Structure formats: C-alpha cells, structure tokens
C-alpha cells in the first residue's frame, strides 16, 4: 500500500527521498509528498507520479526528511489528502501507512478543542494529537499519541524543534530501519534502501525507533529499550531495476529461469536424491502428514490451489485452500493440520490475520514468502523463502512460479517423511524439476508468437480461460493476470462448468483460452472445446508440443515442452503471463501499476 521513507544523514535529504520514493511507487501511486527540515519544516505534495512532485520542489539543503507515496484509503486523491500531514502549528509532520479505525471519534474530540482539520484523512488526527502531547520530546509525544490510536499503522514522524531525529513506529504494517555509515533510514520496504545500504533492522509489533544520522534506538511498548539484530539483505540494486526491459513485469517474467533455479538451490540434491530445506522446517512439516490447510490471497491463493493438486497427488493427504480474508469465518480448526500461509510480500493484512488466528488456535504454521524478516516470517512457526529477489511489477509473476516450486518441494519432503514415495519417483521429480528453467526459457523464446496470438484478443470485451484438474487454478490465474493489467474482463472456469451457467455469457466475440494437457481429462477438455466452438468463439489452446490432435479442435495453439503433468504448470504459467502482458502492452496499459491496485495490501 503506501510507501514510506525517512532519511537523516550527510546527503541532501530531498534527493535521497525522491530517489527512494521512485523505488517505492509500486506500493501506491495516486499522490506523493515530502517533508524536509531546512531550518524550518517544509512540506510539498502533488497528485500523480513522483516526477510531478519532483518538479515542484525547490532546491533545499536540509539533511533530514520524510517522503510518502499514497494509496488512498480515507479521503479522495488530492493534494490535501497526500502525506505528510502536519500539526496545526506546522512544526510536526507525519507519514502513515495503515488505517486509524477510531479516527472519527478522535477527530470529533479534537474539533471540540478548537482543532481545525484541512484533510479528510485518518492520518491528520495523528499530527494533531502529536502537537497536543508535545512537551519538548517528540518520542514521548509519539508514545502518548499511540496510546489513543486503534487500528494499524507504520508511521514516521519529525519535528522542527528537534531537527536531528526521526521517530518510527509500527503496528500491523511493516517498517524497517536501514543502517548506514553516518546516515540512517526508516522505510516501508527493502527496495527503497538498496542503493544506499543492505543492512536492515526489522521493527517488531508495537516497537518504536528513534534514529539520528549516527544512532539507532528501538523501544518496546513499555518504553524499554530493546537490542535488535541487523540483517544483511542479499538482493542488489540491479534486481530492483528494469535492466533494459520496457516494464518490470516483463523483466520479472524473463527472470523465471533464474528464479526457479534459486528456489531449487540448496534444497534439491540430485546426487543424494533428497529434498532438504536449509530453513530447518523438517520437524514442522511432520505436522503436515495428515492434512494441510493453505491460506492466501489473490495470485498466492491460486498458487495454493495449484499446491492442493500437487500435494494431494504426491502425498495422498487432504488439502483445504482458503482465501485468507474468509478464513476467520471458518468454524472448524483442525489442530493436527499444518497451516501454510503463502504471501509474496509477507505483509498482506488478511493473510497475516489468518496466520495469527491459526497460530492462536493451536495449529502449527508455516509461511512461504519472498521477504526475509517480513511479518509472516515472524508470526509463523517456520518459513521457507522463494528467493526470487524483489518483485516490483504489481502483478505477481516470478514469485507465483516459485511458490508453486516450494509447494512441490514441500509435498516431496512430506512424502519422504511419510515414506510414501518410491525413490524412483523422487528421482524422476528431481530430474524434471531440473529441466524446468530450460522449458521456461523455451516459452520466453517464443514470446513473439504469443504476441501474435495476443493481437487476436486485444480488442475483446471478455475472455474466458478454462482447464481441468491442476489447470483449473491456472485458468483462474491466467484470467486474473489478464484482467488486472489489460482491464479486459476475464474469467477462469473449470472446463466442465461452462455448461452450468457461464455459457449464457459466451458469444462469438468471447475468445476462450483452453489449457489442454495429456492427462486423463484430455478427451473431456476436447469435448468442452467442441461445445464452445459450436457457439462461435475462437479457441486458443495451450497444449503439449507433441499433441498432434489439438490443431483439429482449436483455432490457435501455443505449445509448451513435455514434462510431467504436474510440472507443466510452470511453463503453462509463463505462456499465460506473456499472453496477458502482450495484450496489455498492445492496449497501452500502465502494466507495472494498474489502476486502483497496489503491490502489497496492508489493510484488511
Ligand atoms: C495479483 C497479485 C495479488 C497478490 C495478492 C497477495 O497479480 O499480485 O493478487 O497475489 O495481493 O499478495 P501477497 O502474495 O504479497 O500476500
């Protein structure tokens, strides 16, 4: 959601903050603002891209400041509602990510004390409360203010009368400290900082930090100072750049041969024929030998649905997959089942809430995430990392394929713990896994052909995706990718379901993308394609390279290299991603930043 950065050090704060905001604008991008203390506190805000803001800021030499990119929650997109929000005496500025649930009540109380508000945001009450409680020490004012606030927040505060300090605090929204030499940072996430430092400290729930250019102090809710450990981030600046690609999304699709290798590295031994997680989760996984419950949102949820097919087939244990925001309405919690939360960012509020709920009900929990140190890794009993490097495009791509790889490795590990997998089976999976980067590269080499097919659907109002078995969640993901970046209405269906209702929507102008693999459902999917063709639409089949039958049934065919049916899901995904990408590109859509969406959804 909103992106947050605070800087104090030896450089000109304005330049550093603008630079960092550009790295953060994938979190939210409806408006942005910056506050600098250059003798006096000065605040500049603009609607739209960071570049609009950059043009409006005069030269300033202040070396301490804060910056924010907004994804609106309270109040329309406007200059007044952008952050920083400032106190009535214009001496204290705050930037905020999260939602203050009791802000209306607080606002009323403050208005009764003659406070006048200038924005519709929930954040402005924080600035007003800070002025109310300020008695010469800004961290004391923050402690006092937070006592009155209900909801979630990651905030950074600065005060003109104490121009050497930045205060950060978090509850249910991420915040990290970047540690440098003679300079320090506070940020909502890692890519903002990578150019300046790879040393980070993660704030835990309820903690507050006070940083100056050469000191960092962290306190818990009782104001007791806590000793924190520094983590070293292995991502580098290049990982967070486009490297010549027109969009981050395309770069991240093309990263996949490498990110698949990264997900396998150190975990799969062809020689020993074993699967091992360096993260030491073996004991935890032995809790998953009877049943597994997966919770996640969006694309990560679809990875969970793919995982269900994989785990059930390999381990022969039941898997329930639940949308995280629905999990709380689930009345049965089976303590003996392992709960796996899948979250690329490790910060999605709904997924974290489900994870906490599972843990509080006594279930053992495992997080699959891309971000070491993220809240998910702190809540869960154990975690495994996708190791995909930063994903900047709002639409998840490389992290989705790596989540699936980790679910497959999890299945293989559980099957070895249960002793239900023949050693030949394990060896075959290992060999096929090793082939995956090459198979995905083959798809990427065929990108122009996929673009040619994309032209067939770029002007459609609606596109359907169908598949059976493991290809059903891939259809859901293919449709989600297309709708979120191209704004074409798209829906994924289990191929057998069309005739139970959706056929009513099908016209000759509704292209259907059908995923067809050589498995026991093959003939049934062909029959479904026949039913569709009888109603006029064009069918684009995604089929095995050796399938000679499919051309008689579909109008266009995109091919993927033969592999086991379970593992074909990875190259098929690459086709779906490229199809969505090319359609969106042909329609000139803002691919990396689709309207109304943000990369990390930190509000429920
Ligand atoms: C879609 C997409 C989202 C995320 C969802 C969960 O392309 O990226 O649907 O998958 O918001 O995010 P994480 O995985 O960070 O919990």
Coordinates of C-alpha atoms and ligand atoms in Angstrom, one line a residue:
X1 CA 0.0 0.0 0.0
X2 CA 1.5 3.4 0.9
X3 CA 5.3 3.7 0.6
X4 CA 7.2 5.3 3.4
X5 CA 10.8 6.7 3.6
X6 CA 12.6 8.7 6.2
X7 CA 16.2 9.9 5.9
X8 CA 18.8 11.5 8.2
X9 CA 22.4 11.7 7.2
X10 CA 25.1 13.6 5.4
X11 CA 23.4 13.9 2.0
X12 CA 20.8 16.3 0.7
X13 CA 17.6 14.7 2.1
X14 CA 15.5 15.9 -0.8
X15 CA 17.5 13.9 -3.4
X16 CA 17.7 10.8 -1.3
X17 CA 14.0 10.8 -0.6
X18 CA 12.9 11.4 -4.2
X19 CA 15.2 8.6 -5.3
X20 CA 13.8 6.2 -2.6
X21 CA 10.2 7.2 -3.4
X22 CA 10.7 6.3 -7.1
X23 CA 11.7 2.8 -5.9
X24 CA 8.6 2.7 -3.7
X25 CA 5.9 4.0 -6.1
X26 CA 4.8 0.4 -6.9
X27 CA 3.3 0.4 -3.4
X28 CA 0.9 3.2 -4.1
X29 CA 0.9 5.9 -6.7
X30 CA -2.1 8.2 -6.5
X31 CA -0.2 11.1 -4.9
X32 CA 3.1 11.7 -3.1
X33 CA 4.6 14.2 -0.7
X34 CA 7.9 15.1 1.0
X35 CA 8.7 17.0 4.2
X36 CA 12.2 18.4 4.8
X37 CA 13.6 20.3 7.7
X38 CA 15.7 23.1 6.1
X39 CA 15.8 25.4 9.1
X40 CA 12.0 25.3 9.1
X41 CA 9.8 22.3 8.3
X42 CA 8.8 22.5 4.6
X43 CA 6.2 20.2 3.0
X44 CA 5.4 19.6 -0.7
X45 CA 2.7 17.4 -2.1
X46 CA 1.4 16.6 -5.6
X47 CA -1.2 14.3 -7.1
X48 CA 0.0 11.7 -9.5
X49 CA 3.5 10.3 -10.3
X50 CA 6.6 11.1 -8.2
X51 CA 8.0 13.0 -11.1
X52 CA 5.2 15.6 -10.7
X53 CA 6.3 16.1 -7.1
X54 CA 10.0 16.3 -8.0
X55 CA 9.4 19.2 -10.4
X56 CA 7.6 21.2 -7.8
X57 CA 10.3 21.0 -5.0
X58 CA 12.8 23.9 -4.9
X59 CA 16.5 23.4 -4.2
X60 CA 16.9 22.7 -0.4
X61 CA 19.9 21.7 1.6
X62 CA 18.2 20.0 4.6
X63 CA 19.7 16.7 5.5
X64 CA 16.7 15.2 7.3
X65 CA 13.3 14.4 5.8
X66 CA 10.4 12.1 5.1
X67 CA 8.5 11.0 2.0
X68 CA 5.4 9.1 1.1
X69 CA 3.6 7.6 -1.9
X70 CA -0.2 7.2 -1.2
X71 CA -2.7 4.6 -2.0
X72 CA -5.9 6.3 -0.8
X73 CA -7.9 4.7 2.0
X74 CA -9.6 7.7 3.7
X75 CA -10.3 10.7 1.6
X76 CA -10.1 11.2 -2.2
X77 CA -6.9 11.6 -4.1
X78 CA -5.9 15.2 -3.6
X79 CA -3.0 17.4 -2.6
X80 CA -4.6 18.0 0.9
X81 CA -5.0 14.3 1.5
X82 CA -1.5 13.4 0.4
X83 CA 1.1 12.9 3.2
X84 CA 3.0 14.3 5.1
X85 CA 0.1 15.5 7.3
X86 CA 1.2 18.3 9.6
X87 CA 0.2 19.6 13.0
X88 CA -1.8 22.9 13.3
X89 CA 1.4 24.8 14.4
X90 CA 3.1 23.3 11.2
X91 CA 6.1 22.1 13.3
X92 CA 5.4 18.3 13.3
X93 CA 5.0 16.1 10.2
X94 CA 3.8 12.5 9.9
X95 CA 3.6 9.9 7.2
X96 CA 1.5 6.9 7.7
X97 CA 0.6 3.5 6.1
X98 CA -2.4 1.8 7.6
X99 CA -5.8 2.7 8.9
X100 CA -6.7 4.5 12.1
X101 CA -10.1 2.9 12.9
X102 CA -11.2 5.3 15.6
X103 CA -10.1 8.5 13.8
X104 CA -13.7 9.9 13.6
X105 CA -14.1 9.8 17.3
X106 CA -10.6 11.3 17.8
X107 CA -11.3 14.0 15.2
X108 CA -14.5 15.0 17.0
X109 CA -12.7 15.2 20.3
X110 CA -10.0 17.4 18.8
X111 CA -12.5 19.6 17.0
X112 CA -14.2 20.1 20.3
X113 CA -10.8 21.5 21.4
X114 CA -10.9 24.0 18.5
X115 CA -8.7 22.0 16.2
X116 CA -9.4 22.6 12.5
X117 CA -8.7 19.9 10.0
X118 CA -7.6 20.5 6.5
X119 CA -7.8 17.0 5.0
X120 CA -10.2 14.1 5.0
X121 CA -7.5 11.6 6.1
X122 CA -7.4 9.5 9.2
X123 CA -3.7 10.4 9.4
X124 CA -4.2 14.0 10.2
X125 CA -5.5 13.1 13.7
X126 CA -2.0 11.7 14.4
X127 CA -0.4 15.1 13.6
X128 CA -2.9 16.9 15.8
X129 CA -2.5 14.5 18.7
X130 CA 1.3 14.9 18.4
X131 CA 1.0 18.6 18.9
X132 CA -1.4 18.1 21.8
X133 CA 1.1 15.8 23.6
X134 CA 4.4 17.5 22.6
X135 CA 6.3 18.9 25.6
X136 CA 9.8 19.1 24.2
X137 CA 10.4 15.4 23.4
X138 CA 8.9 14.1 20.2
X139 CA 9.3 10.4 21.0
X140 CA 7.3 10.9 24.3
X141 CA 4.6 12.7 22.2
X142 CA 4.6 9.7 19.8
X143 CA 4.3 7.2 22.7
X144 CA 1.4 9.3 24.2
X145 CA -0.4 9.6 20.8
X146 CA -0.2 5.9 20.0
X147 CA -2.0 5.0 23.3
X148 CA -5.1 6.6 21.8
X149 CA -4.9 5.1 18.4
X150 CA -6.8 1.9 17.3
X151 CA -6.0 0.3 14.0
X152 CA -2.9 -0.4 12.0
X153 CA 0.0 1.9 11.4
X154 CA 3.5 2.3 10.2
X155 CA 4.4 6.0 10.8
X156 CA 7.5 8.2 10.6
X157 CA 7.4 11.5 12.5
X158 CA 9.7 14.5 12.5
X159 CA 9.6 17.8 14.5
X160 CA 11.1 21.1 13.6
X161 CA 12.2 21.7 17.2
X162 CA 14.2 18.5 17.3
X163 CA 15.7 18.6 13.8
X164 CA 18.2 15.8 14.3
X165 CA 15.6 13.0 15.0
X166 CA 13.2 10.8 13.1
X167 CA 10.7 8.6 15.0
X168 CA 9.2 5.4 13.5
X169 CA 6.6 3.1 15.0
X170 CA 4.6 0.2 13.7
X171 CA 1.6 -2.0 14.4
X172 CA 0.3 -4.4 11.8
X173 CA 2.1 -2.5 9.0
X174 CA 5.7 -3.1 8.0
X175 CA 8.6 -0.8 8.9
X176 CA 12.3 -1.3 8.7
X177 CA 15.4 0.7 9.6
X178 CA 18.2 0.9 7.1
X179 CA 21.5 1.3 8.8
X180 CA 24.3 3.3 7.0
X181 CA 27.5 5.0 7.8
X182 CA 26.8 8.4 9.2
X183 CA 23.2 8.1 7.8
X184 CA 20.2 6.1 8.7
X185 CA 16.8 5.4 7.1
X186 CA 13.3 4.3 8.0
X187 CA 11.3 2.6 5.2
X188 CA 8.3 0.5 4.5
X189 CA 10.3 -1.9 2.4
X190 CA 13.7 -3.0 1.2
X191 CA 13.9 -1.9 -2.5
X192 CA 13.7 1.8 -1.3
X193 CA 17.0 1.4 0.5
X194 CA 19.1 -0.9 -1.7
X195 CA 21.0 1.8 -3.4
X196 CA 22.2 3.1 0.0
X197 CA 22.6 0.1 2.3
X198 CA 21.9 -3.6 2.7
X199 CA 21.9 -3.5 6.5
X200 CA 18.4 -3.6 7.9
X201 CA 16.7 -3.9 11.3
X202 CA 13.1 -5.1 11.2
X203 CA 10.8 -3.4 13.8
X204 CA 8.5 -5.8 15.6
X205 CA 4.9 -5.2 16.5
X206 CA 4.4 -2.3 18.8
X207 CA 8.0 -1.1 18.6
X208 CA 9.1 2.5 18.2
X209 CA 12.5 3.7 17.0
X210 CA 14.4 6.9 17.3
X211 CA 17.1 7.5 14.7
X212 CA 19.6 10.2 14.1
X213 CA 22.3 10.2 11.5
X214 CA 24.6 8.2 13.7
X215 CA 22.4 6.4 16.2
X216 CA 19.5 3.9 16.3
X217 CA 17.5 3.1 19.4
X218 CA 14.5 0.8 19.5
X219 CA 11.9 0.7 22.3
X220 CA 9.0 -1.7 23.1
X221 CA 5.5 -0.5 24.0
X222 CA 6.6 -0.1 27.7
X223 CA 9.3 2.3 26.6
X224 CA 12.0 -0.3 27.5
X225 CA 15.0 -0.2 25.1
X226 CA 15.4 -3.4 23.1
X227 CA 18.5 -4.8 21.5
X228 CA 17.9 -5.5 17.8
X229 CA 19.9 -7.5 15.4
X230 CA 20.9 -6.3 12.0
X231 CA 20.1 -8.4 8.9
X232 CA 22.1 -8.3 5.7
X233 CA 20.0 -8.2 2.5
X234 CA 21.3 -10.2 -0.4
X235 CA 19.2 -8.5 -3.0
X236 CA 21.1 -6.0 -5.1
X237 CA 20.2 -2.7 -6.8
X238 CA 20.2 -4.4 -10.2
X239 CA 17.4 -6.8 -9.0
X240 CA 15.2 -3.8 -8.5
X241 CA 15.9 -2.3 -11.9
X242 CA 14.3 -2.9 -15.3
X243 CA 17.6 -3.9 -17.0
X244 CA 16.5 -2.8 -20.4
X245 CA 13.0 -4.3 -20.4
X246 CA 10.2 -1.9 -21.0
X247 CA 8.4 -3.0 -17.9
X248 CA 9.3 -4.6 -14.6
X249 CA 6.6 -7.2 -15.3
X250 CA 8.3 -8.4 -18.5
X251 CA 11.7 -8.4 -16.8
X252 CA 10.2 -10.5 -13.9
X253 CA 8.6 -13.0 -16.4
X254 CA 12.0 -13.3 -18.1
X255 CA 13.8 -13.7 -14.7
X256 CA 12.0 -17.0 -14.1
X257 CA 14.6 -19.5 -15.4
X258 CA 16.9 -17.9 -12.8
X259 CA 14.3 -17.6 -10.0
X260 CA 13.3 -21.2 -10.5
X261 CA 16.9 -22.2 -10.0
X262 CA 17.1 -20.0 -7.0
X263 CA 14.0 -21.8 -5.5
X264 CA 15.7 -25.1 -6.1
X265 CA 19.2 -24.1 -5.0
X266 CA 20.4 -25.7 -1.8
X267 CA 17.2 -27.7 -1.4
X268 CA 17.3 -30.4 -4.1
X269 CA 20.2 -32.8 -4.3
X270 CA 20.3 -34.9 -7.5
X271 CA 23.2 -36.9 -6.2
X272 CA 21.8 -37.8 -2.7
X273 CA 18.2 -37.8 -4.2
X274 CA 16.9 -35.8 -1.3
X275 CA 14.9 -32.6 -0.6
X276 CA 16.1 -30.5 2.3
X277 CA 15.2 -27.1 3.5
X278 CA 18.1 -25.1 4.9
X279 CA 15.4 -23.2 6.9
X280 CA 15.1 -26.2 9.2
X281 CA 11.4 -26.9 8.7
X282 CA 11.5 -30.7 8.6
X283 CA 10.1 -31.1 12.1
X284 CA 7.4 -28.6 11.3
X285 CA 6.5 -30.4 8.1
X286 CA 6.0 -33.6 10.0
X287 CA 2.9 -31.8 11.4
X288 CA 1.5 -31.9 7.9
X289 CA 1.4 -35.6 7.3
X290 CA -2.3 -35.9 8.0
X291 CA -3.8 -32.8 6.5
X292 CA -2.8 -29.3 5.3
X293 CA -4.7 -26.1 5.3
X294 CA -3.5 -23.3 3.0
X295 CA -4.4 -19.6 3.4
X296 CA -3.5 -16.8 1.0
X297 CA -4.9 -14.0 -1.2
X298 CA -5.0 -13.3 -4.9
X299 CA -2.3 -14.9 -7.0
X300 CA -0.8 -16.5 -3.9
X301 CA -4.2 -18.1 -3.3
X302 CA -4.1 -19.6 -6.8
X303 CA -0.6 -20.9 -6.1
X304 CA -2.2 -22.6 -3.1
X305 CA -4.9 -24.2 -5.3
X306 CA -2.2 -25.5 -7.6
X307 CA -0.4 -26.7 -4.5
X308 CA -3.5 -28.6 -3.4
X309 CA -3.4 -30.7 -6.6
X310 CA 0.3 -31.3 -6.2
X311 CA 0.2 -32.2 -2.5
X312 CA -2.9 -34.4 -2.8
X313 CA -1.4 -36.3 -5.7
X314 CA 2.1 -36.8 -4.2
X315 CA 1.3 -37.2 -0.5
X316 CA -2.3 -38.5 -0.7
X317 CA -3.4 -36.2 2.2
X318 CA -6.3 -33.8 2.0
X319 CA -5.6 -30.1 1.5
X320 CA -8.0 -27.3 2.1
X321 CA -7.2 -24.0 0.5
X322 CA -9.0 -20.9 1.9
X323 CA -9.0 -17.2 0.9
X324 CA -7.3 -15.6 3.9
X325 CA -10.0 -13.0 4.4
X326 CA -12.6 -15.8 4.6
X327 CA -10.6 -18.0 6.9
X328 CA -11.8 -16.3 10.1
X329 CA -15.4 -17.4 9.2
X330 CA -14.3 -21.0 9.1
X331 CA -15.7 -22.7 12.1
X332 CA -13.5 -25.8 12.3
X333 CA -9.8 -25.5 13.1
X334 CA -8.0 -28.9 12.9
X335 CA -5.1 -28.5 15.3
X336 CA -3.4 -31.5 13.8
X337 CA -3.2 -30.0 10.4
X338 CA -0.3 -27.8 9.2
X339 CA -1.4 -24.3 8.2
X340 CA 0.6 -22.9 5.3
X341 CA 0.3 -19.2 4.6
X342 CA 1.5 -18.1 1.1
X343 CA 2.4 -14.5 0.8
X344 CA 4.9 -13.0 -1.6
X345 CA 5.3 -9.8 0.4
X346 CA 4.9 -11.4 3.8
X347 CA 2.8 -8.3 4.7
X348 CA -0.7 -8.9 3.3
X349 CA -3.0 -8.0 6.2
X350 CA -5.7 -10.6 5.5
X351 CA -3.1 -13.4 5.3
X352 CA -1.3 -12.2 8.4
X353 CA -4.7 -12.2 10.3
X354 CA -5.4 -15.7 9.2
X355 CA -1.9 -16.8 10.2
X356 CA -2.3 -15.3 13.6
X357 CA -5.7 -16.9 14.0
X358 CA -4.4 -20.3 13.0
X359 CA -1.5 -20.0 15.5
X360 CA -3.8 -18.8 18.3
X361 CA -6.0 -21.9 17.7
X362 CA -3.0 -24.1 18.3
X363 CA -2.2 -25.1 14.7
X364 CA 1.4 -25.3 13.6
X365 CA 2.1 -22.7 10.9
X366 CA 4.5 -22.3 8.0
X367 CA 4.9 -19.2 5.8
X368 CA 6.0 -19.3 2.2
X369 CA 7.2 -15.8 1.4
X370 CA 9.7 -13.9 -0.7
X371 CA 10.7 -11.4 2.0
X372 CA 13.1 -12.5 4.8
X373 CA 12.2 -10.6 8.0
X374 CA 8.7 -9.9 6.9
X375 CA 5.9 -10.1 9.4
X376 CA 4.8 -13.5 8.1
X377 CA 8.2 -14.9 8.9
X378 CA 7.9 -13.6 12.4
X379 CA 4.4 -14.9 13.1
X380 CA 4.7 -18.4 11.7
X381 CA 6.4 -21.3 13.5
X382 CA 8.7 -21.6 10.5
X383 CA 9.1 -20.2 7.0
X384 CA 10.6 -21.0 3.6
X385 CA 11.8 -18.4 1.2
X386 CA 11.1 -18.2 -2.5
X387 CA 14.4 -16.4 -3.0
X388 CA 13.1 -14.6 -6.1
X389 CA 14.6 -11.2 -5.5
X390 CA 12.4 -8.1 -5.3
X391 CA 9.2 -8.2 -7.4
X392 CA 8.3 -4.7 -8.4
X393 CA 5.5 -5.1 -11.0
X394 CA 2.2 -5.1 -9.2
X395 CA 1.1 -8.3 -11.0
X396 CA 2.9 -11.2 -9.4
X397 CA 4.8 -13.4 -11.8
X398 CA 8.1 -14.9 -10.8
X399 CA 7.0 -15.3 -7.1
X400 CA 3.9 -17.3 -8.2
X401 CA 6.0 -19.9 -10.1
X402 CA 8.5 -20.1 -7.2
X403 CA 5.6 -20.5 -4.7
X404 CA 4.5 -23.5 -6.7
X405 CA 8.0 -24.9 -6.8
X406 CA 8.2 -24.6 -3.0
X407 CA 4.8 -26.3 -2.6
X408 CA 6.1 -29.1 -4.8
X409 CA 9.3 -29.5 -2.7
X410 CA 7.1 -29.4 0.4
X411 CA 5.0 -32.2 -1.0
X412 CA 8.1 -34.3 -1.9
X413 CA 9.5 -33.7 1.6
X414 CA 6.3 -34.7 3.4
X415 CA 6.1 -37.8 1.2
X416 CA 9.6 -38.7 2.1
X417 CA 8.8 -38.2 5.8
X418 CA 5.8 -40.4 5.4
X419 CA 7.8 -42.8 3.3
X420 CA 5.1 -42.9 0.7
X421 CA 7.2 -42.0 -2.4
X422 CA 9.3 -44.6 -4.2
X423 CA 12.9 -43.5 -4.6
X424 CA 12.5 -43.7 -8.4
X425 CA 9.5 -41.3 -8.2
X426 CA 11.5 -38.8 -6.2
X427 CA 14.4 -39.1 -8.6
X428 CA 12.1 -38.6 -11.6
X429 CA 10.7 -35.4 -10.0
X430 CA 14.1 -34.1 -9.3
X431 CA 15.2 -34.7 -12.9
X432 CA 12.0 -33.0 -14.2
X433 CA 12.5 -30.1 -11.8
X434 CA 16.0 -29.5 -13.1
X435 CA 14.5 -29.3 -16.7
X436 CA 12.1 -26.5 -15.7
X437 CA 14.4 -23.5 -16.3
X438 CA 15.2 -24.7 -19.8
X439 CA 11.5 -25.3 -20.5
X440 CA 10.5 -21.9 -19.3
X441 CA 13.3 -20.4 -21.5
X442 CA 11.8 -22.1 -24.5
X443 CA 8.5 -20.3 -23.8
X444 CA 10.2 -17.0 -23.4
X445 CA 12.0 -17.5 -26.7
X446 CA 8.5 -17.9 -28.2
X447 CA 7.3 -14.6 -26.9
X448 CA 6.8 -13.1 -30.4
X449 CA 4.4 -16.0 -31.3
X450 CA 2.5 -15.3 -28.1
X451 CA 2.3 -11.6 -29.0
X452 CA 0.8 -12.6 -32.4
X453 CA -2.0 -14.5 -30.6
X454 CA -2.4 -11.6 -28.2
X455 CA -3.4 -9.5 -31.2
X456 CA -6.4 -11.8 -31.6
X457 CA -7.8 -10.9 -28.2
X458 CA -6.6 -7.4 -27.6
X459 CA -9.9 -5.8 -28.6
X460 CA -12.2 -8.3 -26.9
X461 CA -14.6 -7.2 -24.2
X462 CA -14.4 -10.5 -22.4
X463 CA -12.0 -13.5 -22.4
X464 CA -12.6 -16.9 -20.8
X465 CA -9.9 -19.3 -19.5
X466 CA -10.7 -23.0 -18.9
X467 CA -8.9 -26.0 -17.6
X468 CA -9.5 -29.2 -15.6
X469 CA -7.6 -30.5 -12.6
X470 CA -4.4 -28.6 -11.9
X471 CA -5.1 -26.5 -15.0
X472 CA -8.3 -25.0 -13.4
X473 CA -6.4 -22.8 -10.9
X474 CA -4.0 -21.9 -13.8
X475 CA -7.1 -20.7 -15.7
X476 CA -8.0 -18.6 -12.7
X477 CA -4.5 -17.1 -12.6
X478 CA -4.4 -16.5 -16.4
X479 CA -7.7 -14.6 -16.1
X480 CA -6.5 -12.6 -13.1
X481 CA -3.3 -11.6 -14.9
X482 CA -5.2 -10.5 -18.0
X483 CA -7.9 -8.5 -16.2
X484 CA -5.6 -6.7 -13.8
X485 CA -3.1 -5.4 -16.3
X486 CA -5.2 -5.1 -19.6
X487 CA -8.6 -4.1 -18.0
X488 CA -10.3 -6.7 -20.2
X489 CA -13.0 -8.6 -18.3
X490 CA -11.6 -12.2 -17.9
X491 CA -12.8 -15.2 -16.0
X492 CA -11.3 -18.6 -15.3
X493 CA -13.5 -21.7 -15.2
X494 CA -13.3 -25.4 -14.5
X495 CA -13.8 -26.6 -18.1
X496 CA -16.8 -28.8 -17.1
X497 CA -18.6 -25.9 -15.5
X498 CA -19.3 -23.7 -18.6
X499 CA -22.5 -25.5 -19.4
X500 CA -23.8 -25.0 -15.8
X501 CA -24.2 -21.2 -16.3
X502 CA -21.3 -19.3 -17.9
X503 CA -22.3 -20.4 -21.4
X504 CA -25.0 -17.8 -21.2
X505 CA -22.3 -15.1 -21.4
X506 CA -20.4 -16.8 -24.3
X507 CA -20.8 -15.1 -27.7
X508 CA -18.7 -15.5 -30.9
X509 CA -16.7 -12.5 -29.7
X510 CA -15.6 -14.1 -26.4
X511 CA -12.2 -15.8 -27.1
X512 CA -11.6 -18.9 -24.9
X513 CA -8.1 -19.9 -23.8
X514 CA -8.2 -23.7 -23.1
X515 CA -5.4 -25.4 -21.2
X516 CA -5.1 -28.9 -22.5
X517 CA -2.6 -31.4 -21.0
X518 CA -2.0 -35.1 -21.7
X519 CA -3.7 -36.5 -18.7
X520 CA -6.9 -38.4 -18.0
X521 CA -9.0 -35.3 -18.6
X522 CA -7.7 -34.8 -22.1
X523 CA -10.7 -36.1 -24.1
X524 CA -13.1 -34.3 -21.8
X525 CA -11.4 -30.9 -22.4
X526 CA -11.5 -31.6 -26.1
X527 CA -15.2 -32.2 -25.8
X528 CA -15.6 -28.9 -23.9
X529 CA -13.7 -27.1 -26.7
X530 CA -16.2 -28.7 -29.1
X531 CA -19.1 -27.3 -27.1
X532 CA -17.5 -23.9 -27.1
X533 CA -16.8 -23.9 -30.8
X534 CA -20.4 -24.9 -31.6
X535 CA -21.3 -21.5 -30.1
X536 CA -18.9 -19.5 -32.3
X537 CA -16.0 -18.2 -30.2
X538 CA -12.4 -18.7 -31.2
X539 CA -10.4 -21.1 -29.1
X540 CA -6.7 -20.6 -28.2
X541 CA -5.3 -23.9 -26.9
X542 CA -2.3 -24.1 -24.7
X543 CA -1.1 -27.7 -25.4
X544 CA 1.8 -30.1 -25.2
X545 CA 4.4 -29.8 -28.0
X546 CA 3.7 -33.4 -29.0
X547 CA -0.1 -33.1 -29.2
X548 CA -1.0 -33.6 -32.8
X549 CA -4.7 -33.8 -32.3
X550 CA -5.3 -30.4 -30.8
X551 CA -4.9 -28.5 -34.1
X552 CA -8.1 -30.1 -35.4
X553 CA -10.1 -28.6 -32.5
X554 CA -8.6 -25.1 -31.7
X555 CA -8.1 -22.0 -33.8
X556 CA -4.7 -21.2 -32.5
X557 CA -2.2 -23.4 -30.5
X558 CA 0.5 -22.3 -28.1
X559 CA 2.9 -25.1 -27.2
X560 CA 4.7 -26.0 -24.0
X561 CA 7.5 -28.6 -23.7
X562 CA 6.5 -32.1 -22.5
X563 CA 7.1 -32.7 -18.8
X564 CA 5.1 -34.4 -16.1
X565 CA 1.6 -33.0 -16.0
X566 CA 2.2 -31.6 -12.5
X567 CA 5.3 -29.7 -13.6
X568 CA 3.9 -28.5 -16.9
X569 CA 2.0 -25.9 -14.8
X570 CA 5.2 -23.8 -14.7
X571 CA 5.8 -23.4 -18.5
X572 CA 2.0 -23.0 -19.0
X573 CA 2.0 -20.2 -16.4
X574 CA 4.8 -18.4 -18.4
X575 CA 2.6 -18.6 -21.5
X576 CA -0.4 -17.1 -19.6
X577 CA 1.8 -14.4 -18.2
X578 CA 3.2 -13.4 -21.6
X579 CA -0.3 -13.5 -23.2
X580 CA -1.6 -11.1 -20.5
X581 CA 1.5 -8.9 -20.8
X582 CA 1.3 -8.6 -24.6
X583 CA -2.4 -7.9 -24.6
X584 CA -1.9 -5.1 -22.1
X585 CA 1.1 -3.8 -24.0
X586 CA -0.9 -3.7 -27.2
X587 CA -3.6 -1.7 -25.4
X588 CA -1.0 0.7 -24.0
X589 CA -2.0 0.0 -20.4
X590 CA 0.2 1.1 -17.4
X591 CA 1.4 -2.5 -16.9
X592 CA 3.5 -2.2 -13.8
X593 CA 1.0 0.0 -12.0
X594 CA -2.6 -1.0 -12.9
X595 CA -5.2 1.5 -11.7
X596 CA -6.5 1.1 -8.2
X597 CA -4.1 -1.7 -7.3
X598 CA -1.0 -1.7 -5.0
X599 CA 1.7 -4.3 -4.7
X600 CA 1.3 -5.0 -1.0
X601 CA -2.1 -4.9 0.5
X602 CA -1.5 -4.0 4.1
X603 CA -5.1 -3.1 5.0
X604 CA -7.9 -5.6 5.6
Ligands
LIG1 C1 -2.0 -10.3 -8.5 C2 -1.3 -10.1 -7.2 C3 -2.1 -10.2 -6.0 C4 -1.3 -10.7 -4.8 C5 -2.1 -10.7 -3.5 C6 -1.4 -11.3 -2.4 O1 -1.1 -10.3 -9.6 O2 -0.1 -9.9 -7.2 O3 -3.3 -10.8 -6.2 O4 -1.0 -12.1 -5.1 O5 -2.4 -9.3 -3.2 O6 -0.2 -10.7 -2.1 P1 0.9 -11.5 -1.3 O7 1.4 -12.7 -2.0 O8 2.0 -10.4 -1.1 O9 0.3 -11.8 0.0

